[in-house]
mmCIF file of C-alpha atoms and ligand atoms in Angstrom:
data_model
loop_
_atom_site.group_PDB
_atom_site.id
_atom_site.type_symbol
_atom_site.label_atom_id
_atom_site.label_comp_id
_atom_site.label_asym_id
_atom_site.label_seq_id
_atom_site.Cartn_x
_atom_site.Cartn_y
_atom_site.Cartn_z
ATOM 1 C CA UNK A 76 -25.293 29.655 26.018
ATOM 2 C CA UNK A 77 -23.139 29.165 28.962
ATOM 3 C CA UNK A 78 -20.913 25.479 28.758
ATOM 4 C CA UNK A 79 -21.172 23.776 31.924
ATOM 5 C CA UNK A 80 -18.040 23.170 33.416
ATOM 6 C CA UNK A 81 -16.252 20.095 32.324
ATOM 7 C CA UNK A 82 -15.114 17.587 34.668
ATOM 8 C CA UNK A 83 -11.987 16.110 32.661
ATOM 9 C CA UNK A 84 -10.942 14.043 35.599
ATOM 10 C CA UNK A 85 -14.171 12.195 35.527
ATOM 11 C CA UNK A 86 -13.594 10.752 31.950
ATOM 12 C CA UNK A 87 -11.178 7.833 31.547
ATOM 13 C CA UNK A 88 -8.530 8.544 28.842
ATOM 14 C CA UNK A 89 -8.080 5.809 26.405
ATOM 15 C CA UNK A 90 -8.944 4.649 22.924
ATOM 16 C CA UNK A 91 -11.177 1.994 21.361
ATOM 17 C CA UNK A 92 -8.084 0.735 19.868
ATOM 18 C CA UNK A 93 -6.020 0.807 23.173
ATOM 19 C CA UNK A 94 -5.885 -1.979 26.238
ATOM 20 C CA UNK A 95 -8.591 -0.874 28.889
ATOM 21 C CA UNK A 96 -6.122 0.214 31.978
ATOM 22 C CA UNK A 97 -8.864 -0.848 34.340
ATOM 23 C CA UNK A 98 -11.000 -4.342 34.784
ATOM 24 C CA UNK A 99 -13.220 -5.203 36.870
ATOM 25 C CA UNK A 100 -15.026 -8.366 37.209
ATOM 26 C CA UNK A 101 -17.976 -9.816 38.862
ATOM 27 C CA UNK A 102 -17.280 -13.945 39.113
ATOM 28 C CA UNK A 103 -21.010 -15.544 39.125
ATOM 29 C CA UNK A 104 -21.746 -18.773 38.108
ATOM 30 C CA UNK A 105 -19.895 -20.900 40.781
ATOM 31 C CA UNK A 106 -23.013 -22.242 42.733
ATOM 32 C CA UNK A 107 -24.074 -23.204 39.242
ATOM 33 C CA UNK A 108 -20.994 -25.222 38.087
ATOM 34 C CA UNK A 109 -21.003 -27.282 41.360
ATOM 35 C CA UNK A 110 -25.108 -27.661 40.889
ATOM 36 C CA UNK A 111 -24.456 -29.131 37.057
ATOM 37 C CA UNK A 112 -22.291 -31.385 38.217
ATOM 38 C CA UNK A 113 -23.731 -32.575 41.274
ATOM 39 C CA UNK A 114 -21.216 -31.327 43.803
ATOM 40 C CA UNK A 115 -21.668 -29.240 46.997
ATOM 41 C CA UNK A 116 -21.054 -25.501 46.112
ATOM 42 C CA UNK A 117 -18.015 -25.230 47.500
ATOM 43 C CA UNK A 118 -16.576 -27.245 44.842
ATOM 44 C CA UNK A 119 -17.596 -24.313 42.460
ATOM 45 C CA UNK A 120 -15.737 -21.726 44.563
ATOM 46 C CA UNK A 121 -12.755 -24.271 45.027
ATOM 47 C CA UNK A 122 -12.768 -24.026 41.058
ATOM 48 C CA UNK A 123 -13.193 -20.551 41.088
ATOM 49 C CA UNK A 124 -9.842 -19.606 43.018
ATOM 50 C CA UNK A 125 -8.601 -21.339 40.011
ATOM 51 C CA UNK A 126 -10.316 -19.573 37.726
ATOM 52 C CA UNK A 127 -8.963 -16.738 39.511
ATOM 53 C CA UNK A 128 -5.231 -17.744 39.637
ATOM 54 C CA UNK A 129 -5.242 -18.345 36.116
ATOM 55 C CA UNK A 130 -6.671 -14.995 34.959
ATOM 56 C CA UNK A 131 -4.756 -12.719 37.847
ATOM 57 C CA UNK A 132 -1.460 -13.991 36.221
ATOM 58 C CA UNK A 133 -2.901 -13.458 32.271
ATOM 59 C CA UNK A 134 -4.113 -9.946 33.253
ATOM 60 C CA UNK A 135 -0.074 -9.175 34.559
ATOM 61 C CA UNK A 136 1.234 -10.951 31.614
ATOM 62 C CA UNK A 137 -0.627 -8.629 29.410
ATOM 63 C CA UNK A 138 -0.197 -5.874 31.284
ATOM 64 C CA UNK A 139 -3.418 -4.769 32.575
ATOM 65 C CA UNK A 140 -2.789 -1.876 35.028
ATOM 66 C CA UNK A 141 -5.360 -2.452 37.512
ATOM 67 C CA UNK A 142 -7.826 -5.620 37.479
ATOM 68 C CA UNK A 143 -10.740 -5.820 40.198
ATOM 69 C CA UNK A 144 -12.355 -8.862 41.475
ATOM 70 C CA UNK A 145 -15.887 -8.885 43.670
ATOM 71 C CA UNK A 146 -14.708 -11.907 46.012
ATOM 72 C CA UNK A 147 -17.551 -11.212 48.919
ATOM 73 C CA UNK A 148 -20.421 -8.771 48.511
ATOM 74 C CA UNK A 149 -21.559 -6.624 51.747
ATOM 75 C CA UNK A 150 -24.709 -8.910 50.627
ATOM 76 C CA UNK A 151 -23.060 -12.777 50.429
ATOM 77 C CA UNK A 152 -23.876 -12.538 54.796
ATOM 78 C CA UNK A 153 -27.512 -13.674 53.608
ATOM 79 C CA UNK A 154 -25.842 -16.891 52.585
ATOM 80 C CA UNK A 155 -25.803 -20.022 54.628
ATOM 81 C CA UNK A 156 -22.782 -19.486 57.678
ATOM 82 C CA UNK A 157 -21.307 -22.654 56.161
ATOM 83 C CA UNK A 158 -20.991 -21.236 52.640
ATOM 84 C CA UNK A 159 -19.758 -17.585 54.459
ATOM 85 C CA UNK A 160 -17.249 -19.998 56.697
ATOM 86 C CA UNK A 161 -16.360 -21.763 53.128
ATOM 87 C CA UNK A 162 -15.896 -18.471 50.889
ATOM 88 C CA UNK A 163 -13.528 -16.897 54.103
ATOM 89 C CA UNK A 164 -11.669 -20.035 54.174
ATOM 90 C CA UNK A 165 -10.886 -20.264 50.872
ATOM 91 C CA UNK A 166 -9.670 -16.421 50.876
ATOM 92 C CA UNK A 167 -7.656 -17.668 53.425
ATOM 93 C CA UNK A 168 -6.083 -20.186 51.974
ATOM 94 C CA UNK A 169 -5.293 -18.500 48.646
ATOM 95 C CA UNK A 170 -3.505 -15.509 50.362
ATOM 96 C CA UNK A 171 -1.164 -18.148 52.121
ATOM 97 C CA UNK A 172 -0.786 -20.403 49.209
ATOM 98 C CA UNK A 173 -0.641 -17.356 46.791
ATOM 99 C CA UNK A 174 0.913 -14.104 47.863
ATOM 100 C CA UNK A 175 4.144 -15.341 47.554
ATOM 101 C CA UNK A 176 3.745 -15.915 43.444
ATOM 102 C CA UNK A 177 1.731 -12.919 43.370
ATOM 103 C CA UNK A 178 4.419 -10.656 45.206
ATOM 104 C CA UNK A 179 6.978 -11.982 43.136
ATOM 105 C CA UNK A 180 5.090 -10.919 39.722
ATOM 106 C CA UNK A 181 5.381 -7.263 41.163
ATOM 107 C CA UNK A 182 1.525 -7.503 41.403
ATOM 108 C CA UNK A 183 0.192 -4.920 44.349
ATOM 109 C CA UNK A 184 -2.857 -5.823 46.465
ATOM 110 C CA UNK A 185 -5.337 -3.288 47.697
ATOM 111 C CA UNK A 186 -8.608 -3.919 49.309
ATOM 112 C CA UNK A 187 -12.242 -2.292 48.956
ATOM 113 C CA UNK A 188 -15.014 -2.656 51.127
ATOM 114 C CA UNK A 189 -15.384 -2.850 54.426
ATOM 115 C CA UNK A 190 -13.067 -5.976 55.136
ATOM 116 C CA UNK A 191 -12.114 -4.911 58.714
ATOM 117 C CA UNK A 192 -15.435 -7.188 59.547
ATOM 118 C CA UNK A 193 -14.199 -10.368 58.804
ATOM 119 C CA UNK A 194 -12.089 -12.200 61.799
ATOM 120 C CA UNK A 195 -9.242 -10.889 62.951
ATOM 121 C CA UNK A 196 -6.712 -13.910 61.783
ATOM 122 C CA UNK A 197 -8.036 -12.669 58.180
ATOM 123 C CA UNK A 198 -7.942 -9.386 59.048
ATOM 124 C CA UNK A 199 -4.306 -9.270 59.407
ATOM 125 C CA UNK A 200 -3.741 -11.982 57.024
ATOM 126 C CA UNK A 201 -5.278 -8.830 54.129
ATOM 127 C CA UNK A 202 -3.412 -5.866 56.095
ATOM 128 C CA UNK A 203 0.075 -8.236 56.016
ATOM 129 C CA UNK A 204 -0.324 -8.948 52.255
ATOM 130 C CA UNK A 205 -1.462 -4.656 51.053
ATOM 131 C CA UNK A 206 1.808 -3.908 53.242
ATOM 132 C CA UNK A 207 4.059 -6.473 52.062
ATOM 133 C CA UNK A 208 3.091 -5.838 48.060
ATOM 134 C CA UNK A 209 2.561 -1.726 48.588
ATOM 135 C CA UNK A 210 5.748 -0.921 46.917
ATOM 136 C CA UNK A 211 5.145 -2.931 44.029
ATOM 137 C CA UNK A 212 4.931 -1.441 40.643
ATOM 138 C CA UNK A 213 3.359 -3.925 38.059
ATOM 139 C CA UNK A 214 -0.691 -4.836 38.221
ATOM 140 C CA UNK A 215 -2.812 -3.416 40.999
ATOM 141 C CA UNK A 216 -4.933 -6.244 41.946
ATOM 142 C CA UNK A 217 -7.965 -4.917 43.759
ATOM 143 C CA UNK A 218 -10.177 -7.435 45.905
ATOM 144 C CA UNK A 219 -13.523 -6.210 46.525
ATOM 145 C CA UNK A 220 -14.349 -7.689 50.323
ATOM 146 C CA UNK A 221 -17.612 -7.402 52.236
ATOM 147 C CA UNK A 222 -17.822 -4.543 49.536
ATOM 148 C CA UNK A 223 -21.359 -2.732 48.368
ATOM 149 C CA UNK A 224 -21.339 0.415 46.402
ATOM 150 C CA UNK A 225 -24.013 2.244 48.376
ATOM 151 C CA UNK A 226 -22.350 1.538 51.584
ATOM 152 C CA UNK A 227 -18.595 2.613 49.658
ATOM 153 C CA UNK A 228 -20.403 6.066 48.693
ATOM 154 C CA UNK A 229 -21.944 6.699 51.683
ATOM 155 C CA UNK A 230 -19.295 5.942 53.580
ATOM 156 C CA UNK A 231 -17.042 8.633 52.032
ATOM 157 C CA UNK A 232 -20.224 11.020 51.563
ATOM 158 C CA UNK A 233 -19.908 10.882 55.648
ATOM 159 C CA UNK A 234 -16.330 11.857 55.845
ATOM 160 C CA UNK A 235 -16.546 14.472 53.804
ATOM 161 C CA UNK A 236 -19.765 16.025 55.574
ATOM 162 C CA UNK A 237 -17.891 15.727 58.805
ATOM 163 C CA UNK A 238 -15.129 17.593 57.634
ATOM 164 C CA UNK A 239 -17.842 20.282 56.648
ATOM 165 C CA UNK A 240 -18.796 20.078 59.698
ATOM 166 C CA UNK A 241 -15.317 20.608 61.592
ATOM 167 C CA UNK A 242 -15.245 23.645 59.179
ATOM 168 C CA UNK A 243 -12.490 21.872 57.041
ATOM 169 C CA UNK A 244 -13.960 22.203 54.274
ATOM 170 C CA UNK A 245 -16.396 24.486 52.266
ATOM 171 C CA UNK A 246 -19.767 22.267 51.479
ATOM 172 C CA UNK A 247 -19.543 23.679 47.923
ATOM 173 C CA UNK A 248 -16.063 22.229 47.598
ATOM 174 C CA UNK A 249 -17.792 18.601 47.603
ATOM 175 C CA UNK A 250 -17.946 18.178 43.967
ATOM 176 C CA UNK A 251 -17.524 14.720 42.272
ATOM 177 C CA UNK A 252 -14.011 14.876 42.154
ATOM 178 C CA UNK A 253 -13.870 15.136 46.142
ATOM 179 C CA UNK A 254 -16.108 12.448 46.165
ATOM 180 C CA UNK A 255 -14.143 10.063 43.899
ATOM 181 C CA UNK A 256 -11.299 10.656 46.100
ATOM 182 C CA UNK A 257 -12.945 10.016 49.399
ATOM 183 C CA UNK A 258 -14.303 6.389 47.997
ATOM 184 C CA UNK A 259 -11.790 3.195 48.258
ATOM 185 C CA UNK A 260 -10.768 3.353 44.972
ATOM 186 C CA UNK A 261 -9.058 6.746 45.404
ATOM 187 C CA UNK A 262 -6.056 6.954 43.290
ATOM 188 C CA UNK A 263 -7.566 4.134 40.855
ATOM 189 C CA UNK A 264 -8.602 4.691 37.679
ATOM 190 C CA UNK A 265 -12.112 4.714 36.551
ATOM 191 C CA UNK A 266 -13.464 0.905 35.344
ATOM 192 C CA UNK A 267 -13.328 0.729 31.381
ATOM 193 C CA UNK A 268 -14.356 -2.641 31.084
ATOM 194 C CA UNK A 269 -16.526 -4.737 33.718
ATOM 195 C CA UNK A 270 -17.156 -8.159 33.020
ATOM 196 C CA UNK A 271 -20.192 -10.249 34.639
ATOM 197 C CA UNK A 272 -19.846 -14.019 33.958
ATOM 198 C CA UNK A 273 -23.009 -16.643 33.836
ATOM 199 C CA UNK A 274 -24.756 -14.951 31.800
ATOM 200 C CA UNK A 275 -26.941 -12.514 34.681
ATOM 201 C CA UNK A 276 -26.802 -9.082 33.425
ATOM 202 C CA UNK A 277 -26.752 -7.243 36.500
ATOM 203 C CA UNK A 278 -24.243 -4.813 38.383
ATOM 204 C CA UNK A 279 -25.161 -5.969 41.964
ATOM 205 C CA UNK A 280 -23.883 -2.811 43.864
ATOM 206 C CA UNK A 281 -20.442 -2.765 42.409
ATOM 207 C CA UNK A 282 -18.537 0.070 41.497
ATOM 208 C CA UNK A 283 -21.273 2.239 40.685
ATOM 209 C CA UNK A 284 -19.536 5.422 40.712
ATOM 210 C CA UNK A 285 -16.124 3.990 38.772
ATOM 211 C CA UNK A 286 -18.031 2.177 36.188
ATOM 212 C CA UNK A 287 -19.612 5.332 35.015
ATOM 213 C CA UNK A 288 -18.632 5.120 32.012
ATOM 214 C CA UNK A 289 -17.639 1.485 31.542
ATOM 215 C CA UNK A 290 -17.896 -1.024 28.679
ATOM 216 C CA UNK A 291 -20.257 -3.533 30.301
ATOM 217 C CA UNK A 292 -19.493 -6.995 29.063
ATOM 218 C CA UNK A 293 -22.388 -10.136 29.817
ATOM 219 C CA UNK A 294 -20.807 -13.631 29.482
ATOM 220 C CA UNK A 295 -22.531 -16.977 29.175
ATOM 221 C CA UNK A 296 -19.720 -18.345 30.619
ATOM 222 C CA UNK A 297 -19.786 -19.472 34.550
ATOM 223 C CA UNK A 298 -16.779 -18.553 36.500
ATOM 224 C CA UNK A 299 -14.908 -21.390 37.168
ATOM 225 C CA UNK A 300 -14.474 -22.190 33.211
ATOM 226 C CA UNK A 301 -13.579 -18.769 32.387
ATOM 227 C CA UNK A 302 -10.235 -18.744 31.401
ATOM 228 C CA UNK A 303 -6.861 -17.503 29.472
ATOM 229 C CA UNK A 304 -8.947 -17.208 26.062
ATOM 230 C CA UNK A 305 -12.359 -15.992 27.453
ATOM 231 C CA UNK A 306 -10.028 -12.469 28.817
ATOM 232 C CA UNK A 307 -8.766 -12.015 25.716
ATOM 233 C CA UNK A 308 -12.053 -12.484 24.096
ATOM 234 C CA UNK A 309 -13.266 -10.067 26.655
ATOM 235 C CA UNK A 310 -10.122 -7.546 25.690
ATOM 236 C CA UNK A 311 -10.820 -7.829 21.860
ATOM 237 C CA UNK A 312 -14.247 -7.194 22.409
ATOM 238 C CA UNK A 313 -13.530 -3.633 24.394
ATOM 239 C CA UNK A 314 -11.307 -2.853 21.589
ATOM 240 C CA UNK A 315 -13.790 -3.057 19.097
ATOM 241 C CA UNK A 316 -15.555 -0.908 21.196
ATOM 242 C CA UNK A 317 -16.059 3.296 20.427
ATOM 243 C CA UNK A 318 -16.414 5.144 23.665
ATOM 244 C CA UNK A 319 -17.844 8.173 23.383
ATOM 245 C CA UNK A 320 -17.915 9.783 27.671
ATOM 246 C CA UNK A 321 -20.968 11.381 26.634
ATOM 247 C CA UNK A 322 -19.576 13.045 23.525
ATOM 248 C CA UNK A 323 -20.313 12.553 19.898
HETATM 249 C C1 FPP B 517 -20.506 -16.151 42.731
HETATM 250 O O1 FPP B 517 -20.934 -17.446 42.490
HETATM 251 C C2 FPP B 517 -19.260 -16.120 43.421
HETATM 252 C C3 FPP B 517 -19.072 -15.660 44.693
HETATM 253 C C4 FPP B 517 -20.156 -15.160 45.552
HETATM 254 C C5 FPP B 517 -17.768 -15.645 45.315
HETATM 255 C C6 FPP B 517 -16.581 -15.491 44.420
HETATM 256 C C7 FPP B 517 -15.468 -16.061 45.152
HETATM 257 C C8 FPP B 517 -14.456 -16.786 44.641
HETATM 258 C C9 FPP B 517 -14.250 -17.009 43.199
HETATM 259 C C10 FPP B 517 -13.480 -17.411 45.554
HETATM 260 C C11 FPP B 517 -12.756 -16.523 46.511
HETATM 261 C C12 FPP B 517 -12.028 -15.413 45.853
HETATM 262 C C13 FPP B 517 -10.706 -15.151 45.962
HETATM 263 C C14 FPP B 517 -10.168 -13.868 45.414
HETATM 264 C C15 FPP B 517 -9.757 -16.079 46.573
HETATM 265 P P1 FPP B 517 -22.333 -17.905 43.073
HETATM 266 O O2 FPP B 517 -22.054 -18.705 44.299
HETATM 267 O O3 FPP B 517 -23.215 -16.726 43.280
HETATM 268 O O4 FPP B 517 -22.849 -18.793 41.905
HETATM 269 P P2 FPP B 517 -24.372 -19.070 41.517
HETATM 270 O O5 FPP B 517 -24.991 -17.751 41.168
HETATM 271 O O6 FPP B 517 -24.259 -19.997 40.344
HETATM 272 O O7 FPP B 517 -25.018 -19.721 42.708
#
C-alpha cells in the first residue's frame, strides 16, 4: 500500500506531560454574571477585563508561549449598538490603562480578525500597541477582534487563488500548509488547549483550522470568576491528557 504523505507541520509537537505552548480561550458567561446578580451586562464585561487581566499576567508568569482570547466575534454586531458601543469601549479603555504593564512583561500583541472595521481612534489605538510590543520576546497575546473562522479561511483561500490567478503560484501548490500560512495566525502555533467557560460546549467559529487537533476543555465556570486557580486547573487537566494527532 502506498502511505499518504505526511504533513508533519500540521501536528503540534508536545507531550501529555508537557505545558500546552498554545491557549486559546473563548470567555462566555459575562451576560450571565451581570443577569444573576441583577446588574446591566456591562457590569459582566467590566468584570471580565478583570478576569482577563488576571489570567493574561498568570499565563506570562507560567510561561505560556502564546495565549488567545475571542474578545468580539465577526457575529457580536447582532448585539444591541449599546452593548457593541460598551464591548469597544471597554477594549478601549484596557489598551490605554493596560499596554503599558503588558509591554513591560515582554508580552507581544497581535491581532486576528478583521479589526480594521472598528473606528478609526481604535483602529490605531490596536496598530500603535502590535507596533509598540512587536519586538517583544515573552507571551504572544493574541486578541481575536471582529474575528470568525469562516471569514479568516476564506479570506486567505482568496489570496491565495488570486495569486493563482496572477500565475504566482501553481494551484497544486495550495496544500494545507499554504493555507495555514495565508490565515492570521501565520507563524503561530497550532491551539493545544481551547477553553470555553459557562459551561456551553460550542466552538462558535473560532479557530477552526488551528484547533485541529486541540484538547477541548468545557467549564462551568462564567468568565468573570474564572481565575488564577481555574488556569491551572485547566493546565493540569491538558497534562493528564494523551494526544494521539491521529496516531495510535
Ligand atoms: C461573552 O459573554 C463575552 C463576550 C462576547 C465578550 C468578551 C469580552 C470581554 C471579556 C471584554 C473585552 C475584552 C478585552 C480583551 C479587553 P456573553 O455576553 O456572551 O455572556 P452570556 O452568554 O452570559 O450572555
Amino acid at each position: 500500500m502506498i502511505p499518504l504523505k505526511a504533513s508533519p507541520e500540521l501536528v503540534p509537537v508536545g507531550g501529555a506531560d508537557t505545558l500546552p505552548r498554545h491557549v486559546a480561550i473563548i470567555m462566555d458567561g459575562n451576560g450571565r454574571w451581570a443577569k444573576a446578580r441583577r446588574l446591566p451586562r456591562v457590569a459582566g464585561h467590566r468584570r471580565g477585563v478583570e478576569a482577563v487581566r488576571r489570567i493574561v499576567r498568570k499565563a506570562g508568569e507560567i510561561g505560556l508561549e502564546v495565549l488567545t482570547l475571542y474578545a468580539f466575534s465577526s457575529e457580536n454586531w447582532r448585539r444591541p449598538m449599546e452593548e457593541v458601543s460598551d464591548l469597544m469601549g471597554l477594549l478601549r479603555h484596557f489598551i490605554r490603562a493596560d499596554l503599558n504593564e503588558i509591554a513591560g512583561a515582554g508580552v507581544r500583541i497581535r491581532v486576528i480578525g478583521d479589526y480594521r472595521a472598528f473606528q478609526d481612534d481604535l483602529v490605531k489605538l490596536i496598530d500603535d500597541a502590535i507596533a509598540r510590543t512587536a519586538a517583544n520576546t515573552g507571551m504572544t497575546l493574541v486578541i481575536a477582534l471582529n474575528y470568525g473562522s469562516h471569514n479568516e479561511i476564506a479570506r486567505a483561500t482568496r489570496a491565495l487563488a488570486e495569486r493563482a490567478r496572477a500565475g504566482e503560484i501553481d494551484p497544486a501548490s495550495i496544500t494545507a500548509e499554504a493555507i495555514t500560512g495565508e490565515l492570521d495566525t501565520a507563524d503561530i502555533p497550532p491551539v493545544d488547549l481551547l477553553i470555553r467557560t459557562s459551561g456551553e460546549r460550542r466552538l462558535s467559529n473560532f479557530l477552526l483550522w488551528q484547533a485541529a487537533y486541540a484538547e477541548l476543555l468545557f467549564t462551568d465556570t462564567l468568565w468573570p470568576d474564572f481565575g488564577e486557580a481555574e488556569l491551572v486547573e485547566a493546565l493540569d487537566d491538558f497534562s493528564r491528557r494523551e494526544r494521539r494527532f491521529g496516531g495510535l
